[in-house]
XYZ file of C-alpha atoms in Angstrom:
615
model
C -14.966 105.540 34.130
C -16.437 102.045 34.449
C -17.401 102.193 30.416
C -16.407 103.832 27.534
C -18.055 106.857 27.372
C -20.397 106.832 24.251
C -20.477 110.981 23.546
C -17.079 110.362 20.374
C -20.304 107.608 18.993
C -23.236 109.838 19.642
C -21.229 112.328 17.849
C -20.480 110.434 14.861
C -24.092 109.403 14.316
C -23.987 106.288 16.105
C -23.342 102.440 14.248
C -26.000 102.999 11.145
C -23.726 106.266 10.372
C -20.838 104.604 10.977
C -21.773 101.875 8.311
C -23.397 104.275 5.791
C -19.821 106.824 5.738
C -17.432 103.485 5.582
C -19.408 102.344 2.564
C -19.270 105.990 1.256
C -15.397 105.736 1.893
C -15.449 102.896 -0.165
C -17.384 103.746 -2.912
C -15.575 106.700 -3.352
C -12.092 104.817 -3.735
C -13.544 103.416 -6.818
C -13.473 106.126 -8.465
C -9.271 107.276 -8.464
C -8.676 107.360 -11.558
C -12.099 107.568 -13.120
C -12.736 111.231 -12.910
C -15.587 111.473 -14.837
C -17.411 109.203 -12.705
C -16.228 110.760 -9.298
C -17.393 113.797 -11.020
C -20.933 112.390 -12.013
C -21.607 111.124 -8.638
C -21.465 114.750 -7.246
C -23.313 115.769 -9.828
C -26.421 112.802 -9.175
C -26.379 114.302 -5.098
C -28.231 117.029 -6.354
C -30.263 115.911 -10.040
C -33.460 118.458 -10.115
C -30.903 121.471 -9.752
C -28.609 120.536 -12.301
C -31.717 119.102 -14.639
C -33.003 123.066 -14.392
C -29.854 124.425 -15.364
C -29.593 122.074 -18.312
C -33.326 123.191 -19.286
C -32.650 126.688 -18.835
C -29.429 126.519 -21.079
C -31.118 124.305 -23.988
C -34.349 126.984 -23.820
C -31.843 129.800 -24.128
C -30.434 128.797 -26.676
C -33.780 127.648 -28.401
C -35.033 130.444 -28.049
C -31.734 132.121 -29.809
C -31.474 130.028 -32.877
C -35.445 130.602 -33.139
C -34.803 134.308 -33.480
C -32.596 133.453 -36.529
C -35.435 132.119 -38.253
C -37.793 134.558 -37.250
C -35.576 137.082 -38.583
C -35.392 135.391 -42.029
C -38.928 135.053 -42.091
C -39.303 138.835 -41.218
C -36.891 139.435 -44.068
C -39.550 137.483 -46.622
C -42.134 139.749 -45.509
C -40.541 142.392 -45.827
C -41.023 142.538 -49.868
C -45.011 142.242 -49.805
C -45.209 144.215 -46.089
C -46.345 147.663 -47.376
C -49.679 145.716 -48.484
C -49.533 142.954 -46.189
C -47.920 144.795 -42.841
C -49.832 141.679 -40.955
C -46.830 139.571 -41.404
C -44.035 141.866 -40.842
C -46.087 142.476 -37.295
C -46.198 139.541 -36.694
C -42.833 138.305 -37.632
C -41.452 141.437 -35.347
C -43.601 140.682 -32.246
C -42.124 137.411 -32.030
C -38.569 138.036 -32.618
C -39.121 140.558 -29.650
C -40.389 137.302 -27.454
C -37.793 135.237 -28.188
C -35.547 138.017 -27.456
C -36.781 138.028 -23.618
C -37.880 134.681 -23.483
C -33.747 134.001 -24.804
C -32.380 136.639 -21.619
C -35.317 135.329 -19.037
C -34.076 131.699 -19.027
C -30.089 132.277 -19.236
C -30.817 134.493 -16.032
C -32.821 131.715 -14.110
C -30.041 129.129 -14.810
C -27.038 131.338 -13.899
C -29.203 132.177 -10.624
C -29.852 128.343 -10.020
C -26.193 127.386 -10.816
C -25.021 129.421 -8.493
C -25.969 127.677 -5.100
C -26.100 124.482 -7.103
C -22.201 124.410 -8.524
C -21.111 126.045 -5.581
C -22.692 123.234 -2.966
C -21.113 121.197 -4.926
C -17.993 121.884 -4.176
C -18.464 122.027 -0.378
C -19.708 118.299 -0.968
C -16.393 117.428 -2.558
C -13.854 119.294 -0.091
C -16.344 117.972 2.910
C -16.185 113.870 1.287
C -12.445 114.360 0.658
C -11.674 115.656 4.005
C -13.498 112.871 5.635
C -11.571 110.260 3.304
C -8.141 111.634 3.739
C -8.937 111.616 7.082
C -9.004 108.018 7.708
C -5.937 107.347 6.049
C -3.135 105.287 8.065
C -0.163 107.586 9.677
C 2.110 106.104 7.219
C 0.109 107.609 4.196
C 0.410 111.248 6.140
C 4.027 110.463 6.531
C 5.108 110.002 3.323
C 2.730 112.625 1.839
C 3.234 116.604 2.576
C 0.376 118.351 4.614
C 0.547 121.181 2.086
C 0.285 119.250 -0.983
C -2.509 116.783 0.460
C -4.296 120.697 1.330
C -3.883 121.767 -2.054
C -4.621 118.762 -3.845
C -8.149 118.922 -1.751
C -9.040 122.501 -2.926
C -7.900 121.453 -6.508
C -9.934 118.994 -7.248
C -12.842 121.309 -5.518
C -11.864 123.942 -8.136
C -11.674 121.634 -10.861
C -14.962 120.270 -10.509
C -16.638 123.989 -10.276
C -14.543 124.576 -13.466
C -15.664 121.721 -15.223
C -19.294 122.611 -13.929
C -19.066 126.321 -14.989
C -17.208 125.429 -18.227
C -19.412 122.520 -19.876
C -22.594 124.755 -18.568
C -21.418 128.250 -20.065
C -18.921 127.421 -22.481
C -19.248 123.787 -23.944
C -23.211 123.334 -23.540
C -24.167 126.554 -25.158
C -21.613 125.977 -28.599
C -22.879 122.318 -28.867
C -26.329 122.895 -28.981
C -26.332 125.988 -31.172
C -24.317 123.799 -33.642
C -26.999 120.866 -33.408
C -29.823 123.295 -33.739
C -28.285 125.384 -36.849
C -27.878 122.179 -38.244
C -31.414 121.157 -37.840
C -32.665 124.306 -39.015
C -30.789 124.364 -42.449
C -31.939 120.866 -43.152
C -35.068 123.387 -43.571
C -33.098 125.254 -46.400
C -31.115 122.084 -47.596
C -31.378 118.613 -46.434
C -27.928 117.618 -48.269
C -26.263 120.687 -47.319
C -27.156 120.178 -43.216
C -26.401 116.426 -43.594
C -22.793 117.161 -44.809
C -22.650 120.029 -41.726
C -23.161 117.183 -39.306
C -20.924 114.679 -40.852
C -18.059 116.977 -40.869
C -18.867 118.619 -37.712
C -19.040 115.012 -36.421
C -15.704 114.182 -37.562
C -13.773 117.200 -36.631
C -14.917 116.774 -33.372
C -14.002 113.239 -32.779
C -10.602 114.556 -34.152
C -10.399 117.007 -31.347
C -10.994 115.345 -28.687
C -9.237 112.360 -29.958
C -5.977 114.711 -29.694
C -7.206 116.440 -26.556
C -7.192 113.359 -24.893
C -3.704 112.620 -26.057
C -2.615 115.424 -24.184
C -3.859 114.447 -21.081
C -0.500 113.509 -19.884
C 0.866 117.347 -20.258
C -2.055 118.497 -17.732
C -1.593 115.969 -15.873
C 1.927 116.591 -15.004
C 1.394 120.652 -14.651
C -1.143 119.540 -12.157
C 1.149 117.855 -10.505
C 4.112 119.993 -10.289
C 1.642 123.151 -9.744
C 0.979 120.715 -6.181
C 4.354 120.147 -5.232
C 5.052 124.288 -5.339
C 2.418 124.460 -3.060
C 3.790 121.556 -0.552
C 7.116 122.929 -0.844
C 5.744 126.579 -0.100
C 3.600 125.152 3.058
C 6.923 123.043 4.446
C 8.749 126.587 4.239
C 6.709 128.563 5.637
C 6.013 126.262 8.331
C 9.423 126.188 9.339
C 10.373 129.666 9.140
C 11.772 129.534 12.340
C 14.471 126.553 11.192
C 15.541 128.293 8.030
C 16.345 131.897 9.598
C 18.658 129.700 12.390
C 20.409 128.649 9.988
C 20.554 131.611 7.153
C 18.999 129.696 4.709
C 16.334 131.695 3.105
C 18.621 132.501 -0.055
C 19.214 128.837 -0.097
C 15.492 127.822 0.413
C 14.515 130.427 -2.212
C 16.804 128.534 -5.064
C 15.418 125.338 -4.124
C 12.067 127.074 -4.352
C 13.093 128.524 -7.912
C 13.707 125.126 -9.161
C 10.647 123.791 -8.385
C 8.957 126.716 -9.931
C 10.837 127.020 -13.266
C 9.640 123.254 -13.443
C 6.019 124.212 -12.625
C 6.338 126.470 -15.608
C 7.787 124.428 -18.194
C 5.086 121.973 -17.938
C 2.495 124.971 -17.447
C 3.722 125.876 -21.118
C 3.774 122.522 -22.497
C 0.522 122.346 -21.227
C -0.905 125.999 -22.914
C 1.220 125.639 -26.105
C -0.441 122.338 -27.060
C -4.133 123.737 -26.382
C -2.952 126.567 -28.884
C -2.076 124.238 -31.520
C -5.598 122.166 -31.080
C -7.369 126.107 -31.412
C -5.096 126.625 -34.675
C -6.211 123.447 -36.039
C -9.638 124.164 -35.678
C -9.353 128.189 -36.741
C -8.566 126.747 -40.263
C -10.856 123.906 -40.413
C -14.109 125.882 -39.544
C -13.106 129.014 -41.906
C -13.083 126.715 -44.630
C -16.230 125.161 -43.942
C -17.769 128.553 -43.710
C -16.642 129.607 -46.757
C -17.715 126.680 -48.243
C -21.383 126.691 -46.867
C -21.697 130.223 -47.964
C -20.749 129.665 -51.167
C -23.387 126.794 -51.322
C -26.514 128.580 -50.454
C -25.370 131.418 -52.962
C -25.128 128.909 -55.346
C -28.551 127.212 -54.853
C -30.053 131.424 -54.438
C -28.773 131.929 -58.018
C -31.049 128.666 -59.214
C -33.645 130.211 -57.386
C -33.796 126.909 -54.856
C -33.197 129.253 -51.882
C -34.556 132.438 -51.008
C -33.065 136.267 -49.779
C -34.290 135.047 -46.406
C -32.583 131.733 -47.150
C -29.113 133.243 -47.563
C -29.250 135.824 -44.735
C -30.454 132.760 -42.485
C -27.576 130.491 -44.030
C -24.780 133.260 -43.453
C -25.993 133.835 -39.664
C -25.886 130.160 -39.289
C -23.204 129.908 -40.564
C -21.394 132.326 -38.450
C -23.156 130.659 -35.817
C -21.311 127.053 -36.386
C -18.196 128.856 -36.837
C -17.730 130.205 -33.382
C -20.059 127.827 -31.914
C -17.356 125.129 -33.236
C -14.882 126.844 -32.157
C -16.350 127.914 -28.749
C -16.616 124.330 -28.553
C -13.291 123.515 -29.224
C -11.498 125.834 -26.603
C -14.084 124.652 -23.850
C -13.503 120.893 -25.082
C -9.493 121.593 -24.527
C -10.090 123.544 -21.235
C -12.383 120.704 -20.165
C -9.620 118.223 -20.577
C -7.247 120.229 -18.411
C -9.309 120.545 -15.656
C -9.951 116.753 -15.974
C -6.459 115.922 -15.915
C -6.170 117.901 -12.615
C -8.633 116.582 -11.425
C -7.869 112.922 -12.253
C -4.099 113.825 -10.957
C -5.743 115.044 -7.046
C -7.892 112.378 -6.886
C -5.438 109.778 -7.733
C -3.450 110.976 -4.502
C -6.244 111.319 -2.391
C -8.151 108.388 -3.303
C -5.713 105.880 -2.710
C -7.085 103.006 -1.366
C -6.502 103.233 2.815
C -4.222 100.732 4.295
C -6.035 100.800 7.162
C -9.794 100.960 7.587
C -12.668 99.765 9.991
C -14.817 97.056 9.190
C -18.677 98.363 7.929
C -20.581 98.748 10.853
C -17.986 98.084 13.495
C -19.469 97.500 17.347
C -18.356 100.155 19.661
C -15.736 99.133 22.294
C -17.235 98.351 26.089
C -14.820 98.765 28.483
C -15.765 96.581 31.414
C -12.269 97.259 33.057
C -9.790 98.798 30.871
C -7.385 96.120 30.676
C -4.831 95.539 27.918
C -3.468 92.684 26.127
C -0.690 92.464 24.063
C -1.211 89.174 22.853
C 2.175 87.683 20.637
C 2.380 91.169 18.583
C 5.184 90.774 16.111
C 5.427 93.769 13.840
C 7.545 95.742 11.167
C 6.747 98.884 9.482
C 6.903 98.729 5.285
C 10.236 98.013 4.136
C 11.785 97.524 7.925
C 12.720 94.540 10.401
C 10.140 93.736 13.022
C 10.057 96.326 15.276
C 7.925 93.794 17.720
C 8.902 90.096 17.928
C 6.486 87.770 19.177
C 5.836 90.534 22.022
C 3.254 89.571 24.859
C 2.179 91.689 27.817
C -0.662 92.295 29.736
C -2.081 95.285 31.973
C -4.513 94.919 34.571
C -7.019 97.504 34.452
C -5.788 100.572 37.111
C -2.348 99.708 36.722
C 0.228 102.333 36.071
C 3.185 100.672 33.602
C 6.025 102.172 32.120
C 8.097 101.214 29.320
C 11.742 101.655 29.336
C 14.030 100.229 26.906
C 16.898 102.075 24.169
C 16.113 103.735 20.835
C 14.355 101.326 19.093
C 12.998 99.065 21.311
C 9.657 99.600 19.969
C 8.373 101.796 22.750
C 6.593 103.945 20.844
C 5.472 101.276 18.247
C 3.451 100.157 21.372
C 1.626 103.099 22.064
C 0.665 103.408 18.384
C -0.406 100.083 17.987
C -2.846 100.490 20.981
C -4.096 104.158 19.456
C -4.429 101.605 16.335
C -2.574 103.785 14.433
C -0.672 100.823 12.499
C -2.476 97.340 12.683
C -0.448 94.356 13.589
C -1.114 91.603 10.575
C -3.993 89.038 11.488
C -1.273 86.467 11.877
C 0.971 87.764 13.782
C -0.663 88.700 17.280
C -3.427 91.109 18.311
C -3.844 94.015 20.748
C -6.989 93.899 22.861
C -8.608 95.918 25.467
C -10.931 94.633 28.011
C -10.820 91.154 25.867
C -12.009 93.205 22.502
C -9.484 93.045 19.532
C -8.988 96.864 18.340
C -9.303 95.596 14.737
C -12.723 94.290 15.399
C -14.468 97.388 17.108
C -14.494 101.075 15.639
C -11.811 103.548 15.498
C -14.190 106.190 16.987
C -15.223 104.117 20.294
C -11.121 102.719 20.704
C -9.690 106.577 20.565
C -12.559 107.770 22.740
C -11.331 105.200 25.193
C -7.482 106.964 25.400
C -6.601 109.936 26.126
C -2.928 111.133 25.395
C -0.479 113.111 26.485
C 2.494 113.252 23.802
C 5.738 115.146 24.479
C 5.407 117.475 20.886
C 2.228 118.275 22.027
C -0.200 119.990 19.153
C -2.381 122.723 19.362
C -4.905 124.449 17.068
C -4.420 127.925 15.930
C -7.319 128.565 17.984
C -8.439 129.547 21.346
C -7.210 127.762 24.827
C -10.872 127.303 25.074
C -10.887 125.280 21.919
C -7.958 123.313 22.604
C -8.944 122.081 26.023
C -12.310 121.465 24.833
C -11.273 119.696 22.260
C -11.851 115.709 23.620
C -15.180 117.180 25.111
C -16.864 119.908 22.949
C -19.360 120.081 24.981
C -18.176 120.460 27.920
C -19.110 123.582 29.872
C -16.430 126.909 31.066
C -16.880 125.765 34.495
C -15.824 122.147 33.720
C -12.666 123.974 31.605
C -12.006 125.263 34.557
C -11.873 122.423 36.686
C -9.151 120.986 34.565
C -7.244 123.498 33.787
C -7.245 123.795 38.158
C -6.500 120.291 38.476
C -3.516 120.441 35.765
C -1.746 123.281 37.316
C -3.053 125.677 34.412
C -5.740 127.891 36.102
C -2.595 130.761 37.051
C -1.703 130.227 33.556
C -4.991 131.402 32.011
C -5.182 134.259 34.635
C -2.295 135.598 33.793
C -2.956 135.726 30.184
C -4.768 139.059 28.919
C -7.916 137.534 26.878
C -8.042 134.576 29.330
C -9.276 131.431 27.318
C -10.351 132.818 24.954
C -6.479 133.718 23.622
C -5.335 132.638 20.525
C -2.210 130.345 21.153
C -0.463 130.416 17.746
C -0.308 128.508 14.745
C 0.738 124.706 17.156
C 0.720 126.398 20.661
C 3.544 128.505 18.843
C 2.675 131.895 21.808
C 3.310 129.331 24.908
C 6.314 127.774 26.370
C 6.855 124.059 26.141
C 5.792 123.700 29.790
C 2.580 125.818 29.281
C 1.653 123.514 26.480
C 2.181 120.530 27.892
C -0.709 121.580 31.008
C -2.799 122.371 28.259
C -2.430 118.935 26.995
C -2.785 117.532 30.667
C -5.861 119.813 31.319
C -7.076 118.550 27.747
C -7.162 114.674 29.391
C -8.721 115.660 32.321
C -11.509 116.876 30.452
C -11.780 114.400 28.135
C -11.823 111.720 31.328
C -10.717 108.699 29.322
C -10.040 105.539 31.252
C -6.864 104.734 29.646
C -3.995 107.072 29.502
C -0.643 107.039 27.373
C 1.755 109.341 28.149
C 5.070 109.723 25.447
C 7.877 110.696 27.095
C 5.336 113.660 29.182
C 8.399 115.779 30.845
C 11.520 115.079 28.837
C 12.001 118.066 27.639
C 11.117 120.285 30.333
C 13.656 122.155 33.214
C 13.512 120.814 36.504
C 10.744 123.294 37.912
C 8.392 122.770 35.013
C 9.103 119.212 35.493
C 7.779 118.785 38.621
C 4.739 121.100 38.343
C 3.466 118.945 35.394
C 4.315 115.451 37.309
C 1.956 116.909 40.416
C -0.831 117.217 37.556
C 0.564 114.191 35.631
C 0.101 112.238 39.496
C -3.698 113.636 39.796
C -4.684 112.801 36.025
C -3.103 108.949 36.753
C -5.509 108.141 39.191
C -7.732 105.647 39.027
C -6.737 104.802 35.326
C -5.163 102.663 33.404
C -1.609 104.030 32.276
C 0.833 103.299 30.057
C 4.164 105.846 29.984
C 7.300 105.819 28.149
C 9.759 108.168 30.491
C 13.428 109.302 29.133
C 13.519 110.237 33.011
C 13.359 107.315 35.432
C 12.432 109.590 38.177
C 8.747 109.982 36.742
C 8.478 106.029 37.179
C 9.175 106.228 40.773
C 5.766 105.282 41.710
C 4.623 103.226 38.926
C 2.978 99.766 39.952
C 5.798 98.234 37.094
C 8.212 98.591 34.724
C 8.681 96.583 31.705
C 12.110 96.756 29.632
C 12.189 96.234 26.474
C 14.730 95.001 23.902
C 14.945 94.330 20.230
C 10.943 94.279 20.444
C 11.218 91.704 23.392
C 9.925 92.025 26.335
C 13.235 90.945 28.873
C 12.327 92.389 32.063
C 9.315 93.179 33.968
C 9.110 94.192 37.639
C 8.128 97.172 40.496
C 11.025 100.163 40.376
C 12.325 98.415 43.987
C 12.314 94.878 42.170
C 14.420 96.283 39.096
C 16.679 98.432 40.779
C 17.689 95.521 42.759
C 18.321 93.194 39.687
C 20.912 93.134 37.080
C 19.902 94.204 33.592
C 19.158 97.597 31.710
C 16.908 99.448 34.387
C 19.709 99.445 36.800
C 22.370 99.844 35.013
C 20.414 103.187 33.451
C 19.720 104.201 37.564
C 23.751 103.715 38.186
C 24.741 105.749 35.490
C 22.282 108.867 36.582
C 23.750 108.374 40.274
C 27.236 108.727 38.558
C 26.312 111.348 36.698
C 24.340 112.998 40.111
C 27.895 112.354 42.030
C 30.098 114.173 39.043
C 27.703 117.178 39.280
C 25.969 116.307 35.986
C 22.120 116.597 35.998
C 19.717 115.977 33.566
């Protein structure tokens, strides 16, 4: 335990990883609020698929509006094809082509979209994951796990929407449109250069007034997320609302955020309606209107029988190509909105972040340095003022001080949860400033052992293994023996390999918390934090856990906050703490003898001992 073990580094690709991911990270937060470019980039990780979908769609429907004129020139041969069948042969044999040739190339493009549109949403919920990840605690606090969840998958779904719907819906429309134009300016140059100016301008109209509705999706997105948070912080605390007969009351409260979700849902839907009504009327009468044209230039003899068949088919074509168009362009914007709404959350720049290609931390002797730390959280007092302390490496400290003191805001600032400002202190280990090295090496460096302790709704094998994945059964086993586990995982039916509930839900406080202990044995850090370890345990699970607590101290570097002064009993010092001040600092015999807050806490427990009061 000499040196930071380098296995959390190897794992994360080592320092040119490290340096490629963090610019990644924050590339990526350029594009909140830009969802056409976040969406764009996804799209550019994997060009030659996406380039042969395009070329599959736009030869599809080549080969489509080629049929159309194949058939009119089949129905110009068909006056002269009794004595001239060469042409109606002809004319037949290819329609029949482009009839295959039309089904052969929208089959390869579905087949190639398919693993394309789909990897691209693993690449979006994987980049996402790994972003949100490295947010501070204070963005996870303010934020609910279900809605940051749902908000993930959302913006996966709308970017396979968006995929699916500009490839199969939009694409398709828009280039029959184009090409029907191009191939009447064969009939009637005047009559397709009209088309595309009014086809221009209804379209800029559209979208123009799909884009003004942007703020409807927007807010259905985001109400459609906060019924999900609200159903995941429920659920999750079943337990809480059945204690207290609540579920009628948790159910209105759920019916109010659901007749919201709905409301905007329908402001949402109804205003796409009214963009698909606007756009009924205007291509019916532009139709009409080129129908009415080509039988007008037929009866001047200018166009053709062919002429007019090919003109009414194309025209057909533009009128629910157009509209095609229209209801993708509309659905497009709504899945835009969403996913400009989950990407605003998620992408929010990260209050704190490692520097690009951050050196790991080398632990020569894991010392600690608390170096004039004065700190408040957003919106508070300082929590630390102009705090100072230092830990020689192997020493066991514990912190003991009232609510407040800024106990715990200790332990997180050395887990570098929170980051002390530049100018007001720094926290280093073994001389290194935690802001200066990366987060990976610094965590790998600690191991922890909270009092809420979390578990995976997974395997004890998982759980234990999880600060050493690769650590063997046989080396499980040696922790789980050294943390007073091993009868524990006998006695259980599937052994290890049991399931322990959705956060260690199946065990018993005590149970979990040798889990956690066997979990820092294996991980063999050389610094250990322990969070108030045994406070909420009875008096036999108590001392079980402190044997395994006393085995896992040794030869490290510990830091403890302890509700129970007992556990301190052989601690190499205490240090009291105050209004974020460090006031006292001493062995338990040193303290105990001298006036101040550690022995007036010890009198009060041998009161409380004499009265018959225990803790």
């Amino acid at each position: 335990m000499g040196s930071v073990k380098s296995n959390a580094a190897n794992a994360a690709g080592g320092p040119r990883a490290s340096r490629t991911r963090g610019r990644r990270a924050k590339t990526l937060a350029r594009y909140a609020g830009k969802p056409i470019l976040l969406l764009l980039q996804y799209v550019g990780r994997r060009p030659l698929a996406h380039a042969f979908v395009l070329l599959g769609i736009v030869a599809a429907v080549g080969c489509s509006l080629a049929s159309q004129f194949a058939i009119r020139n089949l129905i110009d041969a068909l006056p002269h094809g009794r004595a001239h069948p060469a042409g109606v042969i002809a004319a037949f044999v290819v329609i029949v082509v482009l009839l295959f040739a039309d089904n052969l190339f929208w089959r390869v493009s579905g087949w190639i979209s398919v693993r394309t549109f789909v990897a691209v949403t693993g690449d979006v919920r994987r980049q996402l994951f790994g972003y949100v990840t490295g947010h501070s605690s204070t963005y996870f606090s303010e934020v609910r796990p279900g809605m940051l969840a749902s908000r993930v998958s959302a913006t996966a779904n709308a970017v396979f929407s968006i995929e699916n719907t500009v490839a199969w819906v939009a694409l398709p429309p828009l280039l029959s449109v184009l090409g029907a134009i191009a191939i009447l300016g064969w009939v009637n140059v005047w009559m397709a250069l009209c088309l595309l100016l009014i086809s221009v301008c209804m379209a800029a109209v559209l979208f123009w007034l799909a884009g003004k509705g942007s703020s409807k999706h927007m807010r259905f997105a985001s109400d459609a997320a906060s019924v999900d948070g609200e159903l995941v912080d429920v659920i999750g605390n079943m337990a809480t609302v059945r204690m207290f007969v609540a579920t009628q009351r948790e159910s209105a409260r759920l019916d109010a955020f659901l007749s919201g979700e709905m409301a905007s849902r329908q402001t949402s839907l109804r205003y796409l309606e009214k963009l698909r009504l606007l756009h009924a009327a205007a291509t019916a009468l532009l139709s009409a209107g080129l129908l009415g044209w080509v039988l007008w230039l037929w009866t001047q003899g200018r166009a053709t029988t062919g002429d007019v068949v090919l003109v009414s088919s194309l025209g057909f074509a533009i009128l629910h190509g157009t509209r095609d168009l229209a209801v993708a362009l509309v659905d497009v914007t709504q899945h835009v909105s969403r996913l400009a709404e989950a990407a605003q959350t998620l992408l929010v720049p990260r209050e704190m972040d490692e520097a690009i290609g951050a050196p790991a931390l080398q632990i020569r002797d894991a010392n600690i340095d608390f170096e004039n730390v004065t700190f408040a959280y957003p919106g508070r007092r300082p929590v630390l003022d102009h705090f100072s302390l230092h830990i020689d490496s192997g020493q066991r400290v514990g912190l003991v001080g009232p609510s407040g003191a800024g106990k715990t805001t200790i332990l997180a600032l050395l887990q570098r949860t929170f980051d002390p400002p530049r100018a007001s202190g720094a926290v280093a280990i073994s001389g290194q400033r935690l802001a200066d090295v990366s987060l990976a090496s610094l965590r790998d460096a600690i191991a922890v052992v909270p009092q809420d302790i979390s578990l995976f709704n997974r395997t004890l094998l998982e759980n234990i293994r999880y600060g050493k994945p690769d650590a063997s059964e046989v080396e499980v086993l040696r922790a789980c023996e050294r943390a007073n586990c091993l009868d524990l995982i006998r006695s259980l039916p599937d052994g290890l390999e049991t399931v322990v509930g959705e956060r260690g839900a199946r065990l018993s406080g005590g149970q979990r918390q040798r889990i956690a202990i066997a979990r820092a044995f294996l991980k063999d850090a050389p610094i250990l934090l322990l969070d108030e370890a045994t406070s909420a345990l009875d008096s036999e699970s108590e001392a079980a856990i402190q044997h395994a607590l006393d085995r896992l101290m040794t030869g490290r570097t510990v830091v403890a906050i302890a509700h129970r002064l007992s556990t301190l009993r052989n601690f190499d010092r205490i240090v009291v703490i105050q209004h974020g001040r460090l006031v006292d600092d001493g062995t338990p015999g040193e303290l105990s003898k001298r006036a101040g807050i550690y022995r007036d806490v010890l009198l009060r427990r041998e009161r409380r001992a004499g009265a018959g009061v225990f803790d």
